[in-house]
């Protein structure tokens, strides 16, 4: 008896040591992500959303979906997400640290639940003394996997991570319902209020009941002689189905109000093309599960219209192969976790991968929940392999060390990858540069990368990126907004106004278009028109913080009308007109005319750094690099703080 206790004590110490090592690795891998800023959809759901700035709005989150976002097309009914955002804001304002801490705490809770779910499934399939180690491996693999960094870093993607926590909690409580009763319905409901995808807990419960409790395989599901087990599984799923269906219908029909914009629906994408393209998308996801080196915050996979394309056939072959594995594994008790995990993967992808086109064809944070299924399958397949050679592993130290080395190499490799992805997410500059490199056919990604360059004063490079993005997304409202901002900064107010007007024309529900156009009008001394568009924007999005603060500032006088400075001399006035003309000539590709206009401007104002700068970029286009360098040097000499001139001079020198 003493030897048994000593053996158990050593085993517990070993297990505790592995847990401690895992936790240290997990915290180290995510240690550099807590201050990563807001990105992409975070801006209209958090940064610009005034509703989350007051905790008293929490009851309203459950009755008014417009409080979720300032963008009309993204007002999904997700009151739990809005509530979590409001709580985090109340703790630290717009400091992303508090949001990341909250998300990471829920991630730790999810990892713990994944461990217990794996342990339960493994024990049901094969009672083995090493099951706790196998479950720890699976939970660690999930926790450290590099692909999860896409979800944990993206703050508004807490809708994915928190709904996943609720789904796993619901399934675990269902498994233990003899002790916990119908409490599994509570996290299920919370999960649906977090994100509609929470309804997938119903087919997951059915699959679990059919495979494990009824101990049946996929080969018998349509067998009429097997209807008793099928009915039993449906009966066990019944309460969850009725509650989930009721909540979902009420949420979608009663509580979700207003239009829902989608780039694909606007383009009238074929439902069949979208569905069959998802075959390839699933293969892409599986590729990222096996080797996550092509992760992108905004992938550029497009709808494939040819049914028999190689990509679709590849995807179909991968799906068929996995389903065959699940079919075979479902027939044997010892292999059921493998079947359950594969079915989990496909079931949880249904909301985004069937005949309902979404605005994004693929998204690497979309697989946070589906990947849990693959972790179940792979960790149990690993467990079966280890069990087969268990005696040899126990007896031979080199074999044991080799096994541990392989496990640590896999987990530490993913931990390192996670740390590196956190660096990519650390700023808009690094994130969108990564997207532009990995997803060069994504117009939205090119636009966002262009914005990072525009903030640095690299207007010419920004223009090239925006023009490329415009070819891909000619009617994208946000792109026209940003092109308007750029053109105005470059000295083309008439062109800028045209883009602002197009931004509203192409998406009248986009509050940002009204906000930026109003700012442009205000700075152009057209105050009455500016106020008109501020009011129109607030009619569309009453919770838009920017529109609200601007209009309040105008009305209380804290924002003063812009007074246009009168040039000191008529020569300066004519010089500025010629500089604007030179930019117009440049944009039309008339580089010689651009240079001539600049030379005339310099005759009137010899100290015009802008004229020399415009000559510099025109000379670059004409491949007259020496002349470009001389002009660039003069621009910098005349205005040492002229950042755009410095960048263009650097560009010219790089071509020498």
XYZ file of C-alpha atoms in Angstrom:
656
model
C 0.000 0.000 0.000
C 2.897 2.335 0.775
C 4.429 1.719 -2.657
C 1.149 2.581 -4.374
C 0.859 5.823 -2.429
C 4.463 6.704 -3.224
C 3.842 5.999 -6.910
C 0.744 8.211 -6.891
C 2.649 10.959 -5.087
C 5.412 10.920 -7.692
C 2.877 10.882 -10.496
C 1.063 13.855 -8.989
C 4.348 15.743 -8.624
C 5.257 14.998 -12.226
C 1.835 16.108 -13.442
C 2.046 19.290 -11.358
C 5.499 20.012 -12.791
C 4.134 19.673 -16.343
C 1.217 21.970 -15.478
C 3.602 24.563 -14.051
C 5.827 24.361 -17.128
C 2.807 24.759 -19.395
C 1.536 27.803 -17.494
C 4.961 29.460 -17.591
C 5.147 28.844 -21.340
C 1.628 30.157 -21.873
C 2.249 33.385 -19.953
C 5.600 33.848 -21.691
C 4.057 33.369 -25.132
C 1.340 35.984 -24.501
C 3.397 38.316 -22.281
C 3.905 40.801 -25.146
C 0.268 41.137 -26.223
C -1.412 42.972 -23.343
C -0.764 46.457 -24.724
C -1.583 45.701 -28.348
C -4.009 48.319 -29.629
C -7.429 48.367 -31.237
C -7.633 47.193 -34.834
C -10.143 47.020 -37.677
C -13.708 46.423 -36.362
C -12.573 47.464 -32.867
C -12.967 51.064 -33.982
C -16.699 51.061 -34.760
C -17.612 48.662 -31.933
C -15.392 50.114 -29.189
C -13.380 53.255 -29.985
C -16.187 55.237 -31.684
C -19.008 53.617 -29.737
C -20.180 56.048 -27.045
C -22.727 53.550 -25.654
C -20.047 51.381 -24.007
C -18.772 54.408 -22.083
C -21.641 54.263 -19.609
C -22.463 51.130 -17.576
C -26.057 52.339 -17.224
C -26.510 51.398 -20.899
C -26.104 47.666 -20.156
C -29.890 46.969 -20.004
C -30.234 48.754 -23.342
C -27.670 46.410 -24.933
C -30.248 43.620 -24.565
C -33.062 45.527 -26.284
C -31.322 47.697 -28.893
C -28.774 46.171 -31.278
C -27.767 49.643 -32.538
C -25.690 49.978 -29.362
C -23.321 47.263 -30.593
C -21.663 49.363 -33.296
C -21.625 52.808 -34.878
C -21.642 51.115 -38.282
C -25.159 50.282 -39.419
C -24.094 47.143 -41.285
C -22.368 45.606 -38.252
C -25.106 45.900 -35.663
C -25.381 42.252 -34.808
C -27.311 41.437 -31.659
C -24.474 40.585 -29.239
C -25.402 42.142 -25.893
C -22.890 40.109 -23.869
C -20.028 41.415 -26.021
C -21.207 45.017 -25.586
C -21.515 44.421 -21.833
C -17.987 43.032 -21.564
C -16.670 46.006 -23.546
C -18.507 48.420 -21.247
C -17.083 46.763 -18.122
C -13.546 46.882 -19.485
C -13.984 50.526 -20.507
C -15.201 51.383 -17.012
C -11.965 49.958 -15.599
C -9.486 51.778 -17.800
C -11.141 53.827 -20.516
C -9.671 53.239 -23.962
C -6.557 51.567 -22.583
C -6.491 48.207 -24.436
C -4.635 46.610 -21.507
C -7.849 46.137 -19.521
C -9.626 44.587 -22.501
C -6.746 42.171 -23.078
C -6.565 41.158 -19.416
C -10.296 40.403 -19.401
C -10.053 38.366 -22.603
C -7.018 36.458 -21.351
C -8.732 35.536 -18.083
C -11.642 34.035 -20.036
C -9.064 32.256 -22.238
C -7.516 30.661 -19.143
C -10.979 29.501 -18.048
C -11.585 28.032 -21.498
C -8.265 26.164 -21.445
C -9.234 24.602 -18.115
C -12.628 23.518 -19.483
C -11.005 22.089 -22.612
C -8.779 19.992 -20.358
C -11.767 18.559 -18.465
C -13.690 17.954 -21.702
C -10.750 16.048 -23.186
C -10.311 14.055 -19.983
C -13.988 13.096 -19.981
C -14.006 12.026 -23.641
C -10.791 10.058 -23.245
C -12.045 8.200 -20.155
C -15.259 7.277 -21.955
C -13.246 5.743 -24.780
C -10.439 4.036 -22.904
C -9.657 3.998 -19.201
C -5.921 4.638 -19.032
C -3.745 5.876 -16.172
C -2.119 8.381 -18.546
C -5.383 9.992 -19.637
C -4.708 13.095 -17.542
C -1.391 13.553 -19.370
C -3.057 13.108 -22.748
C -5.695 15.656 -21.810
C -2.999 18.060 -20.578
C -1.178 17.676 -23.891
C -4.374 18.407 -25.836
C -5.243 21.445 -23.698
C -1.659 22.753 -23.969
C -1.663 22.236 -27.736
C -4.876 24.232 -27.949
C -3.682 26.981 -25.606
C -0.332 27.566 -27.306
C -1.338 27.027 -30.939
C -0.198 30.004 -32.992
C -3.504 30.328 -34.861
C -5.294 31.240 -31.618
C -3.222 34.432 -31.411
C -5.410 35.843 -34.205
C -8.437 35.681 -31.902
C -6.824 36.579 -28.586
C -5.123 39.691 -30.018
C -8.201 40.945 -31.879
C -10.262 42.555 -29.127
C -13.717 42.439 -30.729
C -13.055 38.766 -31.566
C -13.861 38.171 -27.903
C -17.242 37.273 -29.410
C -15.506 34.118 -30.693
C -13.451 33.311 -27.605
C -16.189 34.002 -25.045
C -18.923 32.200 -27.004
C -16.538 29.240 -27.279
C -16.104 29.292 -23.503
C -19.887 29.122 -23.127
C -20.240 26.300 -25.672
C -17.601 24.128 -23.992
C -19.082 24.851 -20.552
C -22.542 23.884 -21.795
C -21.312 20.625 -23.279
C -19.414 19.724 -20.102
C -22.473 20.377 -17.953
C -24.586 18.291 -20.335
C -22.122 15.421 -19.961
C -22.550 15.691 -16.151
C -26.289 16.452 -16.205
C -27.098 13.642 -13.770
C -25.460 15.860 -11.160
C -26.019 19.300 -12.654
C -29.515 18.892 -14.153
C -30.456 21.390 -16.842
C -27.845 23.976 -15.842
C -26.139 23.332 -19.193
C -28.853 25.493 -20.756
C -27.545 28.600 -18.939
C -24.084 28.870 -20.591
C -25.720 27.857 -23.879
C -28.047 30.881 -23.660
C -25.180 33.188 -22.652
C -23.184 31.866 -25.604
C -25.978 32.686 -28.064
C -26.296 36.186 -26.582
C -22.534 36.527 -27.114
C -22.600 35.392 -30.749
C -25.293 33.630 -32.729
C -22.893 30.780 -33.470
C -23.646 29.588 -29.925
C -26.538 27.555 -31.352
C -24.029 24.961 -32.596
C -23.995 23.548 -29.078
C -27.237 21.757 -30.049
C -25.750 19.550 -32.824
C -22.646 19.049 -30.664
C -24.822 17.720 -27.830
C -26.633 15.443 -30.271
C -23.333 14.138 -31.697
C -21.961 13.476 -28.225
C -25.119 11.693 -27.100
C -25.234 9.547 -30.244
C -21.553 8.565 -30.283
C -20.807 8.186 -26.588
C -24.039 7.689 -24.647
C -25.831 5.595 -27.262
C -22.501 4.124 -28.374
C -23.444 4.161 -32.056
C -21.515 4.947 -35.208
C -22.205 7.056 -38.276
C -22.892 3.937 -40.349
C -26.154 3.337 -38.473
C -27.590 6.809 -38.279
C -29.916 6.328 -41.272
C -30.651 2.688 -40.488
C -34.396 2.334 -39.735
C -33.645 -0.586 -37.442
C -31.549 1.792 -35.378
C -34.302 4.370 -34.866
C -34.433 3.789 -31.102
C -30.920 5.117 -30.481
C -31.525 7.971 -32.912
C -34.751 8.920 -31.106
C -32.990 8.688 -27.742
C -30.273 11.047 -28.963
C -32.855 13.489 -30.310
C -34.824 13.288 -27.061
C -31.720 14.117 -25.031
C -31.032 17.058 -27.349
C -34.646 18.262 -27.242
C -34.484 20.794 -24.371
C -31.356 22.432 -25.782
C -32.891 22.524 -29.264
C -36.127 24.176 -28.116
C -34.412 26.798 -25.927
C -31.705 27.587 -28.488
C -34.211 27.849 -31.338
C -36.472 30.145 -29.330
C -33.630 32.463 -28.302
C -32.183 32.520 -31.811
C -35.512 33.362 -33.482
C -36.320 36.108 -30.978
C -32.807 37.546 -31.312
C -32.809 37.534 -35.104
C -36.386 38.547 -35.842
C -37.431 40.708 -32.901
C -34.230 42.163 -31.440
C -32.017 42.530 -34.527
C -33.250 45.645 -36.288
C -31.978 47.493 -39.343
C -30.133 46.432 -42.486
C -27.094 44.195 -42.490
C -24.534 45.159 -45.080
C -22.411 42.574 -46.848
C -19.944 43.131 -49.650
C -20.828 39.761 -51.104
C -24.561 40.322 -51.037
C -24.100 43.717 -52.657
C -22.127 41.985 -55.392
C -24.888 39.357 -55.714
C -22.475 36.479 -55.245
C -23.873 33.078 -56.130
C -24.741 31.030 -53.060
C -23.460 27.912 -54.800
C -20.142 29.577 -55.633
C -19.761 30.749 -52.034
C -20.570 27.287 -50.671
C -18.204 25.420 -52.993
C -15.434 27.978 -52.381
C -15.696 27.063 -48.704
C -14.339 23.619 -49.592
C -11.022 25.243 -50.428
C -11.311 27.577 -47.428
C -11.606 24.539 -45.131
C -8.445 23.091 -46.667
C -6.784 26.459 -46.015
C -7.882 26.309 -42.371
C -6.560 22.775 -41.955
C -3.270 23.896 -43.487
C -3.032 26.623 -40.837
C -3.810 24.056 -38.150
C -0.933 21.853 -39.292
C 1.536 24.663 -40.065
C 0.317 28.193 -39.225
C 2.831 30.188 -41.264
C 0.296 31.916 -43.551
C -1.909 33.534 -40.932
C -3.352 36.855 -42.043
C -5.570 39.347 -40.235
C -7.483 39.780 -43.506
C -6.987 36.920 -46.036
C -7.448 37.581 -49.749
C -9.217 34.354 -50.733
C -11.869 35.168 -53.333
C -15.021 33.410 -54.488
C -14.087 30.731 -57.022
C -16.698 30.644 -59.781
C -15.386 27.570 -61.632
C -16.911 24.466 -60.050
C -14.171 22.121 -61.208
C -11.238 24.301 -60.196
C -8.188 22.578 -58.716
C -8.625 24.465 -55.421
C -12.219 23.322 -55.002
C -11.315 19.746 -55.864
C -8.466 19.853 -53.352
C -10.815 21.133 -50.661
C -13.447 18.531 -51.484
C -10.826 15.764 -51.338
C -9.632 16.925 -47.905
C -13.209 17.068 -46.589
C -14.003 13.634 -47.998
C -10.850 12.130 -46.490
C -11.609 13.542 -43.037
C -15.228 12.391 -43.186
C -14.080 8.888 -44.112
C -11.782 8.880 -41.092
C -14.671 10.063 -38.886
C -16.980 7.423 -40.371
C -14.525 4.616 -39.595
C -13.549 5.975 -36.154
C -17.192 6.342 -35.084
C -17.685 2.565 -35.302
C -15.098 1.758 -32.620
C -15.365 2.850 -29.011
C -11.627 3.465 -28.651
C -11.639 5.805 -31.666
C -14.783 7.815 -30.965
C -12.964 11.010 -29.803
C -11.329 11.150 -33.237
C -14.729 10.955 -34.938
C -16.260 13.457 -32.507
C -13.423 15.948 -33.057
C -13.697 15.833 -36.857
C -17.475 16.213 -36.728
C -17.021 19.101 -34.252
C -14.790 20.851 -36.800
C -17.357 20.631 -39.605
C -20.433 21.283 -37.438
C -19.014 24.485 -35.981
C -18.054 25.765 -39.436
C -21.648 25.476 -40.681
C -22.643 29.068 -39.718
C -19.938 30.520 -41.988
C -19.484 27.846 -44.637
C -22.836 26.938 -46.160
C -25.107 28.773 -48.618
C -25.334 32.082 -46.730
C -22.667 34.425 -48.192
C -20.732 36.482 -45.665
C -18.738 39.649 -46.287
C -15.471 37.801 -45.703
C -14.865 34.553 -47.578
C -12.439 33.366 -44.922
C -11.097 34.640 -41.651
C -8.323 33.104 -39.605
C -9.931 34.002 -36.265
C -13.144 32.279 -37.432
C -11.689 28.828 -36.650
C -11.072 29.392 -32.943
C -14.066 27.184 -32.045
C -13.768 24.649 -34.927
C -10.112 23.991 -34.157
C -11.049 22.568 -30.745
C -12.465 19.610 -32.659
C -9.129 19.050 -34.378
C -7.341 19.289 -31.023
C -9.660 16.560 -29.690
C -8.918 14.309 -32.677
C -5.162 14.850 -32.870
C -4.495 14.637 -29.136
C -6.428 11.346 -28.884
C -4.676 9.955 -31.963
C -1.398 10.864 -30.237
C -2.648 9.196 -27.039
C -3.449 5.959 -28.871
C -0.001 5.945 -30.467
C 1.690 6.461 -27.092
C -0.490 3.789 -25.464
C 0.552 1.297 -28.124
C 4.198 1.691 -27.120
C 3.567 2.471 -23.459
C 5.642 -0.351 -21.989
C 8.612 0.488 -24.196
C 8.346 4.161 -23.234
C 8.270 3.278 -19.535
C 11.234 0.917 -19.761
C 13.590 2.826 -22.086
C 14.822 6.258 -21.075
C 15.974 7.298 -24.617
C 12.498 6.557 -25.984
C 10.905 8.512 -23.149
C 13.238 11.458 -23.709
C 12.611 11.383 -27.459
C 8.849 11.473 -26.878
C 9.101 14.374 -24.426
C 11.457 16.172 -26.785
C 8.988 15.888 -29.673
C 6.127 17.134 -27.495
C 8.141 20.074 -26.148
C 9.379 20.947 -29.634
C 5.801 21.091 -30.911
C 4.456 23.125 -27.994
C 7.415 25.490 -27.672
C 7.385 25.990 -31.430
C 3.777 27.156 -31.262
C 4.546 29.293 -28.216
C 7.288 31.038 -30.180
C 4.949 31.466 -33.149
C 2.324 32.996 -30.848
C 4.885 35.432 -29.449
C 5.805 36.465 -33.004
C 2.160 36.939 -34.056
C 1.700 39.174 -31.010
C 4.482 41.362 -32.426
C 2.664 41.515 -35.766
C -0.489 42.650 -33.928
C 1.431 45.209 -31.860
C 0.685 48.139 -34.185
C -1.287 49.055 -37.286
C 1.994 49.435 -39.158
C 3.170 45.878 -38.536
C -0.274 44.299 -38.827
C -1.262 45.777 -42.182
C 2.206 45.431 -43.664
C 1.908 41.721 -42.853
C -1.539 41.617 -44.488
C -0.279 43.444 -47.593
C 2.527 40.903 -47.989
C 0.454 37.777 -47.359
C -2.824 38.958 -48.922
C -1.810 41.214 -51.846
C -5.197 40.777 -53.555
C -7.131 42.098 -50.566
C -8.228 45.655 -51.324
C -9.180 46.359 -47.723
C -5.773 45.185 -46.512
C -3.978 47.368 -49.056
C -6.095 50.334 -47.962
C -5.270 49.816 -44.291
C -1.574 49.459 -45.063
C -1.830 52.670 -47.070
C -3.308 54.412 -44.022
C -0.207 53.547 -41.982
C 1.973 55.108 -44.683
C -0.261 58.169 -44.970
C 0.157 58.852 -41.248
C 3.916 58.938 -41.877
C 3.533 61.418 -44.727
C 4.301 58.903 -47.494
C 1.546 60.238 -49.735
C 2.828 58.938 -53.049
C 3.187 55.349 -51.802
C -0.209 55.663 -50.145
C -1.747 56.825 -53.410
C -0.345 53.807 -55.249
C -1.793 51.440 -52.651
C -5.183 53.178 -52.656
C -5.329 53.079 -56.465
C -4.553 49.345 -56.418
C -7.211 48.838 -53.737
C -9.688 50.856 -55.829
C -9.212 48.399 -58.703
C -10.193 45.558 -56.375
C -12.967 47.353 -54.449
C -14.256 50.229 -56.619
C -17.397 50.773 -54.519
C -15.937 50.354 -51.035
C -17.145 53.349 -49.015
C -14.248 53.390 -46.548
C -11.725 53.424 -49.381
C -13.377 56.513 -50.893
C -13.296 58.210 -47.474
C -9.598 57.575 -47.140
C -8.899 58.604 -50.733
C -10.703 61.870 -49.958
C -8.530 62.433 -46.889
C -5.403 61.703 -48.932
C -6.333 63.938 -51.856
C -7.126 66.807 -49.508
C -3.765 66.370 -47.759
C -2.041 66.403 -51.157
C -3.693 69.696 -52.058
C -6.571 68.560 -54.278
C -9.715 69.633 -52.396
C -12.004 69.321 -55.432
C -10.957 65.710 -56.031
C -11.190 65.030 -52.302
C -14.783 66.247 -52.175
C -15.692 63.953 -55.046
C -14.419 60.960 -53.107
C -16.259 61.995 -49.930
C -19.492 62.311 -51.912
C -18.905 58.879 -53.470
C -18.325 57.371 -50.021
C -21.827 58.477 -49.001
C -23.332 57.520 -52.357
C -21.961 53.983 -52.236
C -23.006 53.365 -48.618
C -25.478 55.863 -47.215
C -25.545 53.988 -43.915
C -21.831 54.583 -43.251
C -21.620 57.181 -40.459
C -17.860 57.545 -40.970
C -18.498 58.993 -44.441
C -20.620 61.785 -42.969
C -18.090 62.427 -40.215
C -15.099 62.860 -42.521
C -17.042 64.829 -45.114
C -18.279 67.178 -42.368
C -14.712 67.691 -41.168
C -13.654 68.495 -44.720
C -16.518 70.975 -45.140
C -15.768 72.657 -41.806
C -12.119 73.155 -42.712
C -13.212 74.477 -46.109
C -15.167 77.256 -44.340
C -18.515 75.700 -45.276
C -19.797 75.534 -41.717
C -23.529 75.280 -42.450
C -23.028 72.324 -44.780
C -20.718 70.689 -42.219
C -23.371 70.898 -39.486
C -25.944 69.459 -41.890
C -23.828 66.363 -42.519
C -22.963 65.979 -38.835
C -26.682 65.870 -38.061
C -27.347 63.415 -40.897
C -24.591 61.154 -39.597
C -26.030 61.195 -36.093
C -29.460 60.283 -37.451
C -27.859 57.117 -38.810
C -25.596 56.418 -35.833
C -26.608 58.307 -32.653
C -23.858 56.594 -30.678
C -20.979 57.738 -32.902
C -18.553 59.430 -30.485
C -16.768 61.460 -33.172
C -19.920 62.921 -34.692
C -21.336 63.688 -31.259
C -18.249 65.463 -29.908
C -17.798 67.441 -33.143
C -21.395 68.674 -33.176
C -21.337 69.492 -29.463
C -18.084 71.397 -29.968
C -19.582 73.381 -32.816
C -22.687 74.279 -30.832
C -20.905 75.255 -27.625
C -18.226 77.176 -29.511
C -15.241 75.082 -28.430
C -14.627 74.232 -32.098
C -14.080 77.516 -33.898
C -14.713 78.174 -37.599
C -11.572 77.866 -39.683
C -10.254 81.252 -40.785
C -8.469 81.017 -44.091
C -5.120 82.761 -44.029
C -4.583 85.410 -46.660
C -1.261 85.020 -48.498
C 1.268 87.702 -47.801
C 1.611 88.599 -51.458
C -0.004 87.997 -54.814
C 3.196 86.196 -55.785
C 2.628 83.623 -53.037
C -0.983 83.192 -54.121
C 0.053 82.537 -57.709
C 2.862 80.266 -56.511
C 0.438 78.100 -54.497
C -1.913 77.882 -57.474
C 0.965 76.677 -59.637
C 1.993 74.108 -57.019
C -1.580 72.755 -56.993
C -1.464 72.682 -60.784
C 1.814 70.753 -60.649
C 0.233 68.102 -58.430
C -2.674 67.822 -60.821
C -0.261 67.366 -63.732
C 1.631 64.742 -61.727
C -1.501 62.729 -60.985
C -2.416 62.836 -64.674
C 1.012 61.457 -65.566
C 2.154 64.718 -67.192
C 5.498 64.859 -65.425
C 7.179 67.417 -67.727
C 4.231 69.781 -67.246
C 4.456 69.204 -63.488
C 8.100 70.301 -63.519
C 7.341 73.353 -65.652
C 4.592 74.463 -63.235
C 7.003 74.080 -60.316
C 9.676 76.109 -62.102
C 7.183 78.923 -62.686
C 6.144 78.723 -59.026
C 9.809 79.096 -58.017
C 10.148 82.198 -60.159
C 7.461 83.784 -57.972
C 8.561 82.221 -54.677
C 12.172 80.918 -54.765
C 11.824 79.544 -51.223
C 8.958 77.124 -51.962
C 9.922 73.746 -50.529
C 6.680 72.282 -51.921
C 7.674 73.210 -55.476
C 11.058 71.493 -55.116
C 9.387 68.446 -53.546
C 6.942 68.104 -56.450
C 9.806 68.462 -58.930
C 11.615 65.679 -57.052
C 8.824 63.120 -57.479
C 8.250 64.150 -61.119
C 11.949 63.681 -61.904
C 11.778 60.237 -60.264
C 8.946 59.260 -62.594
C 11.005 60.463 -65.569
C 13.963 58.429 -64.243
C 16.060 61.603 -63.949
C 17.418 60.535 -60.579
C 20.241 63.087 -60.254
C 17.807 65.952 -60.868
C 15.380 64.359 -58.400
C 18.048 64.214 -55.700
C 19.027 67.852 -56.242
C 15.391 68.997 -56.059
C 14.800 66.869 -52.965
C 17.872 68.315 -51.244
C 16.644 71.857 -51.932
C 13.188 71.027 -50.500
C 14.720 69.648 -47.296
C 17.177 72.537 -47.040
C 14.344 75.066 -47.292
C 12.144 73.154 -44.836
C 14.091 70.717 -42.595
C 10.805 69.551 -41.007
C 9.164 68.669 -44.355
C 8.689 64.923 -43.754
C 7.253 64.173 -47.197
C 10.244 65.833 -48.873
C 12.615 63.772 -46.720
C 10.838 60.581 -47.714
C 10.929 61.473 -51.405
C 14.614 62.360 -51.208
C 15.266 59.007 -49.543
C 13.268 57.345 -52.325
C 15.316 59.118 -55.021
C 18.620 58.146 -53.378
C 17.527 54.511 -53.170
C 17.160 54.492 -56.961
C 20.660 55.798 -57.584
